[in-house]
């Protein structure tokens, strides 16, 4: 069982390749016995696994224009391998194939038996519209919630990244959320003062630049489902004691009701609550999906029927997934 990396993507491939390169370099360090790198991946995978932390799948949320190679990458800098400018999917594939070629040896190759990664999926979204991004991110996160999911916060638009974080909060699916900062955003690899030693990268340096965000889950899914259930059972108006009871069940303080009001989830009038604008919006977004996919196979069928799923082959071609 490997790690499933979720990421947005704009017109800068480095926003995806740079953070993931840190992961691959740390894996290399771990395979060479570096204790700090091994500790980084210690909670990854299943207990029986000897080799933990290897990316198994990459799911990229971006615009249809980028996926279908209608938009070329901006001018890029690659001092490591000389990758040239081109369609973003092609740039990403070329770069990682060259990177894995540098890292591959007997111990590191145990991570990879089927190429550099098993699945690369692109999901087409309207990258400027939260109400389009969120249902698609949520459906994907919900279907893959049993996987080990890491989220890259560098690539993608604000609506995409917000949708990924909100989706993770709804389904409690994320193991890590990560990002890095680099001064030259055109560079598609990490920027070090000295040349990197691909045979034995320094975990200490890598970990000093790779930032892991603490993920605090409120389990928004239970809260929203609970509120909807109350209004379904009681009608348009719900007594405040019912809201208090729900908060108690979720082990939230009674004072949290003020956040529900200020956030627009409910409206309060004396001792009764009615549906707020925010709850109506979330229900509207979630209602767009219909029946949510429950696992990876169902998700692929759903996304294919929606016409939003594309696959990147190891030969570098983009193939639109056909509805079954």
mmCIF file of N, CA and C in Angstrom, residues 182-246:
data_model
loop_
_atom_site.group_PDB
_atom_site.id
_atom_site.type_symbol
_atom_site.label_atom_id
_atom_site.label_comp_id
_atom_site.label_asym_id
_atom_site.label_seq_id
_atom_site.Cartn_x
_atom_site.Cartn_y
_atom_site.Cartn_z
ATOM 1 N N UNK A 182 10.203 28.015 -2.443
ATOM 2 C CA UNK A 182 11.426 28.183 -3.200
ATOM 3 C C UNK A 182 11.446 29.588 -3.799
ATOM 4 N N UNK A 183 12.635 30.179 -3.900
ATOM 5 C CA UNK A 183 12.739 31.558 -4.364
ATOM 6 C C UNK A 183 12.469 31.692 -5.861
ATOM 7 N N UNK A 184 12.909 30.716 -6.649
ATOM 8 C CA UNK A 184 12.729 30.767 -8.098
ATOM 9 C C UNK A 184 11.583 29.832 -8.493
ATOM 10 N N UNK A 185 10.423 30.414 -8.757
ATOM 11 C CA UNK A 185 9.241 29.592 -9.037
ATOM 12 C C UNK A 185 9.272 28.955 -10.424
ATOM 13 N N UNK A 186 10.218 29.364 -11.270
ATOM 14 C CA UNK A 186 10.330 28.732 -12.587
ATOM 15 C C UNK A 186 11.116 27.424 -12.517
ATOM 16 N N UNK A 187 11.838 27.221 -11.423
ATOM 17 C CA UNK A 187 12.688 26.038 -11.292
ATOM 18 C C UNK A 187 11.823 24.827 -10.946
ATOM 19 N N UNK A 188 12.015 23.723 -11.647
ATOM 20 C CA UNK A 188 11.149 22.563 -11.430
ATOM 21 C C UNK A 188 11.772 21.519 -10.495
ATOM 22 N N UNK A 189 12.901 21.866 -9.884
ATOM 23 C CA UNK A 189 13.505 20.989 -8.881
ATOM 24 C C UNK A 189 13.889 21.814 -7.653
ATOM 25 N N UNK A 190 14.139 21.189 -6.517
ATOM 26 C CA UNK A 190 14.552 21.930 -5.315
ATOM 27 C C UNK A 190 15.826 22.729 -5.572
ATOM 28 N N UNK A 191 15.945 23.832 -4.870
ATOM 29 C CA UNK A 191 17.099 24.716 -5.043
ATOM 30 C C UNK A 191 17.991 24.636 -3.802
ATOM 31 N N UNK A 192 19.155 24.025 -3.979
ATOM 32 C CA UNK A 192 20.117 23.882 -2.897
ATOM 33 C C UNK A 192 21.352 24.717 -3.201
ATOM 34 N N UNK A 193 22.052 25.123 -2.142
ATOM 35 C CA UNK A 193 23.284 25.899 -2.328
ATOM 36 C C UNK A 193 24.359 25.068 -3.014
ATOM 37 N N UNK A 194 24.372 23.771 -2.720
ATOM 38 C CA UNK A 194 25.347 22.871 -3.317
ATOM 39 C C UNK A 194 24.611 21.832 -4.163
ATOM 40 N N UNK A 195 25.328 21.203 -5.071
ATOM 41 C CA UNK A 195 24.709 20.177 -5.905
ATOM 42 C C UNK A 195 24.269 19.001 -5.045
ATOM 43 N N UNK A 196 23.156 18.404 -5.412
ATOM 44 C CA UNK A 196 22.593 17.314 -4.621
ATOM 45 C C UNK A 196 23.336 16.009 -4.923
ATOM 46 N N UNK A 197 23.538 15.213 -3.885
ATOM 47 C CA UNK A 197 24.136 13.891 -4.045
ATOM 48 C C UNK A 197 23.002 12.887 -4.191
ATOM 49 N N UNK A 198 22.715 12.469 -5.413
ATOM 50 C CA UNK A 198 21.599 11.570 -5.655
ATOM 51 C C UNK A 198 21.818 10.193 -5.033
ATOM 52 N N UNK A 199 23.060 9.824 -4.813
ATOM 53 C CA UNK A 199 23.334 8.512 -4.231
ATOM 54 C C UNK A 199 23.083 8.485 -2.732
ATOM 55 N N UNK A 200 23.188 9.653 -2.092
ATOM 56 C CA UNK A 200 22.964 9.702 -0.651
ATOM 57 C C UNK A 200 22.574 11.112 -0.227
ATOM 58 N N UNK A 201 21.322 11.520 -0.517
ATOM 59 C CA UNK A 201 20.879 12.861 -0.160
ATOM 60 C C UNK A 201 20.816 13.038 1.360
ATOM 61 N N UNK A 202 20.943 14.284 1.812
ATOM 62 C CA UNK A 202 20.965 14.583 3.240
ATOM 63 C C UNK A 202 19.547 14.838 3.751
ATOM 64 N N UNK A 203 19.059 13.950 4.573
ATOM 65 C CA UNK A 203 17.699 14.073 5.097
ATOM 66 C C UNK A 203 17.538 15.331 5.933
ATOM 67 N N UNK A 204 18.574 15.696 6.673
ATOM 68 C CA UNK A 204 18.482 16.873 7.543
ATOM 69 C C UNK A 204 18.157 18.125 6.738
ATOM 70 N N UNK A 205 18.831 18.298 5.608
ATOM 71 C CA UNK A 205 18.576 19.450 4.746
ATOM 72 C C UNK A 205 17.185 19.380 4.147
ATOM 73 N N UNK A 206 16.794 18.213 3.675
ATOM 74 C CA UNK A 206 15.481 18.055 3.056
ATOM 75 C C UNK A 206 14.361 18.371 4.040
ATOM 76 N N UNK A 207 14.471 17.846 5.249
ATOM 77 C CA UNK A 207 13.431 18.029 6.257
ATOM 78 C C UNK A 207 13.351 19.474 6.744
ATOM 79 N N UNK A 208 14.448 20.212 6.614
ATOM 80 C CA UNK A 208 14.436 21.615 7.043
ATOM 81 C C UNK A 208 13.641 22.494 6.089
ATOM 82 N N UNK A 209 13.411 22.022 4.862
ATOM 83 C CA UNK A 209 12.695 22.820 3.867
ATOM 84 C C UNK A 209 11.307 22.280 3.549
ATOM 85 N N UNK A 210 11.054 21.033 3.933
ATOM 86 C CA UNK A 210 9.736 20.443 3.685
ATOM 87 C C UNK A 210 8.860 20.682 4.907
ATOM 88 N N UNK A 211 7.786 21.413 4.719
ATOM 89 C CA UNK A 211 6.907 21.781 5.833
ATOM 90 C C UNK A 211 5.666 20.904 5.858
ATOM 91 N N UNK A 212 5.401 20.315 7.009
ATOM 92 C CA UNK A 212 4.206 19.493 7.201
ATOM 93 C C UNK A 212 3.220 20.268 8.057
ATOM 94 N N UNK A 213 2.027 20.488 7.525
ATOM 95 C CA UNK A 213 1.004 21.214 8.270
ATOM 96 C C UNK A 213 0.290 20.272 9.237
ATOM 97 N N UNK A 214 0.119 20.703 10.481
ATOM 98 C CA UNK A 214 -0.698 19.884 11.389
ATOM 99 C C UNK A 214 -2.130 19.879 10.896
ATOM 100 N N UNK A 215 -2.740 18.719 10.870
ATOM 101 C CA UNK A 215 -4.097 18.626 10.340
ATOM 102 C C UNK A 215 -5.063 18.399 11.489
ATOM 103 N N UNK A 216 -5.871 19.411 11.763
ATOM 104 C CA UNK A 216 -6.842 19.315 12.836
ATOM 105 C C UNK A 216 -8.224 19.081 12.218
ATOM 106 N N UNK A 217 -8.771 17.929 12.439
ATOM 107 C CA UNK A 217 -10.047 17.587 11.824
ATOM 108 C C UNK A 217 -11.198 17.815 12.794
ATOM 109 N N UNK A 218 -12.189 18.526 12.325
ATOM 110 C CA UNK A 218 -13.400 18.729 13.105
ATOM 111 C C UNK A 218 -14.459 17.707 12.721
ATOM 112 N N UNK A 219 -14.174 16.911 11.697
ATOM 113 C CA UNK A 219 -15.138 16.009 11.090
ATOM 114 C C UNK A 219 -16.395 16.783 10.713
ATOM 115 N N UNK A 220 -16.232 17.695 9.765
ATOM 116 C CA UNK A 220 -17.343 18.522 9.310
ATOM 117 C C UNK A 220 -18.471 17.690 8.735
ATOM 118 N N UNK A 221 -18.121 16.518 8.206
ATOM 119 C CA UNK A 221 -19.151 15.668 7.623
ATOM 120 C C UNK A 221 -20.213 15.288 8.647
ATOM 121 N N UNK A 222 -19.790 14.876 9.839
ATOM 122 C CA UNK A 222 -20.745 14.498 10.882
ATOM 123 C C UNK A 222 -21.591 15.694 11.311
ATOM 124 N N UNK A 223 -20.960 16.867 11.387
ATOM 125 C CA UNK A 223 -21.687 18.061 11.801
ATOM 126 C C UNK A 223 -22.761 18.424 10.783
ATOM 127 N N UNK A 224 -22.389 18.441 9.502
ATOM 128 C CA UNK A 224 -23.354 18.796 8.461
ATOM 129 C C UNK A 224 -24.467 17.754 8.368
ATOM 130 N N UNK A 225 -24.076 16.474 8.412
ATOM 131 C CA UNK A 225 -25.096 15.419 8.361
ATOM 132 C C UNK A 225 -26.033 15.507 9.559
ATOM 133 N N UNK A 226 -25.462 15.838 10.711
ATOM 134 C CA UNK A 226 -26.283 15.958 11.911
ATOM 135 C C UNK A 226 -27.270 17.106 11.819
ATOM 136 N N UNK A 227 -26.806 18.255 11.333
ATOM 137 C CA UNK A 227 -27.699 19.405 11.172
ATOM 138 C C UNK A 227 -28.807 19.093 10.172
ATOM 139 N N UNK A 228 -28.433 18.487 9.048
ATOM 140 C CA UNK A 228 -29.445 18.151 8.048
ATOM 141 C C UNK A 228 -30.478 17.174 8.592
ATOM 142 N N UNK A 229 -30.016 16.212 9.384
ATOM 143 C CA UNK A 229 -30.930 15.230 9.954
ATOM 144 C C UNK A 229 -31.911 15.881 10.913
ATOM 145 N N UNK A 230 -31.426 16.829 11.692
ATOM 146 C CA UNK A 230 -32.310 17.532 12.630
ATOM 147 C C UNK A 230 -33.405 18.278 11.880
ATOM 148 N N UNK A 231 -33.022 18.985 10.823
ATOM 149 C CA UNK A 231 -34.018 19.740 10.067
ATOM 150 C C UNK A 231 -34.951 18.816 9.292
ATOM 151 N N UNK A 232 -34.455 17.656 8.871
ATOM 152 C CA UNK A 232 -35.296 16.691 8.182
ATOM 153 C C UNK A 232 -36.351 16.130 9.130
ATOM 154 N N UNK A 233 -35.941 15.856 10.367
ATOM 155 C CA UNK A 233 -36.854 15.266 11.344
ATOM 156 C C UNK A 233 -37.840 16.287 11.914
ATOM 157 N N UNK A 234 -37.358 17.515 12.149
ATOM 158 C CA UNK A 234 -38.173 18.513 12.863
ATOM 159 C C UNK A 234 -38.834 19.541 11.959
ATOM 160 N N UNK A 235 -38.426 19.588 10.699
ATOM 161 C CA UNK A 235 -39.013 20.577 9.807
ATOM 162 C C UNK A 235 -38.130 21.807 9.679
ATOM 163 N N UNK A 236 -38.708 22.925 9.294
ATOM 164 C CA UNK A 236 -37.938 24.132 9.023
ATOM 165 C C UNK A 236 -37.307 24.722 10.273
ATOM 166 N N UNK A 237 -37.931 24.496 11.438
ATOM 167 C CA UNK A 237 -37.419 25.059 12.676
ATOM 168 C C UNK A 237 -37.041 23.951 13.649
ATOM 169 N N UNK A 238 -35.874 24.126 14.282
ATOM 170 C CA UNK A 238 -35.372 23.152 15.249
ATOM 171 C C UNK A 238 -35.108 23.865 16.564
ATOM 172 N N UNK A 239 -35.553 23.283 17.665
ATOM 173 C CA UNK A 239 -35.312 23.879 18.974
ATOM 174 C C UNK A 239 -33.823 23.885 19.280
ATOM 175 N N UNK A 240 -33.369 24.936 19.931
ATOM 176 C CA UNK A 240 -31.947 25.071 20.235
ATOM 177 C C UNK A 240 -31.423 23.903 21.065
ATOM 178 N N UNK A 241 -32.307 23.269 21.851
ATOM 179 C CA UNK A 241 -31.885 22.117 22.653
ATOM 180 C C UNK A 241 -31.450 20.953 21.745
ATOM 181 N N UNK A 242 -32.069 20.858 20.559
ATOM 182 C CA UNK A 242 -31.680 19.815 19.606
ATOM 183 C C UNK A 242 -30.263 20.064 19.068
ATOM 184 N N UNK A 243 -29.949 21.339 18.832
ATOM 185 C CA UNK A 243 -28.607 21.700 18.373
ATOM 186 C C UNK A 243 -27.592 21.431 19.491
ATOM 187 N N UNK A 244 -27.972 21.778 20.716
ATOM 188 C CA UNK A 244 -27.106 21.492 21.871
ATOM 189 C C UNK A 244 -26.811 19.998 21.967
ATOM 190 N N UNK A 245 -27.845 19.189 21.744
ATOM 191 C CA UNK A 245 -27.690 17.738 21.826
ATOM 192 C C UNK A 245 -26.722 17.227 20.762
ATOM 193 N N UNK A 246 -26.834 17.779 19.548
ATOM 194 C CA UNK A 246 -25.936 17.379 18.467
ATOM 195 C C UNK A 246 -24.492 17.731 18.803
#
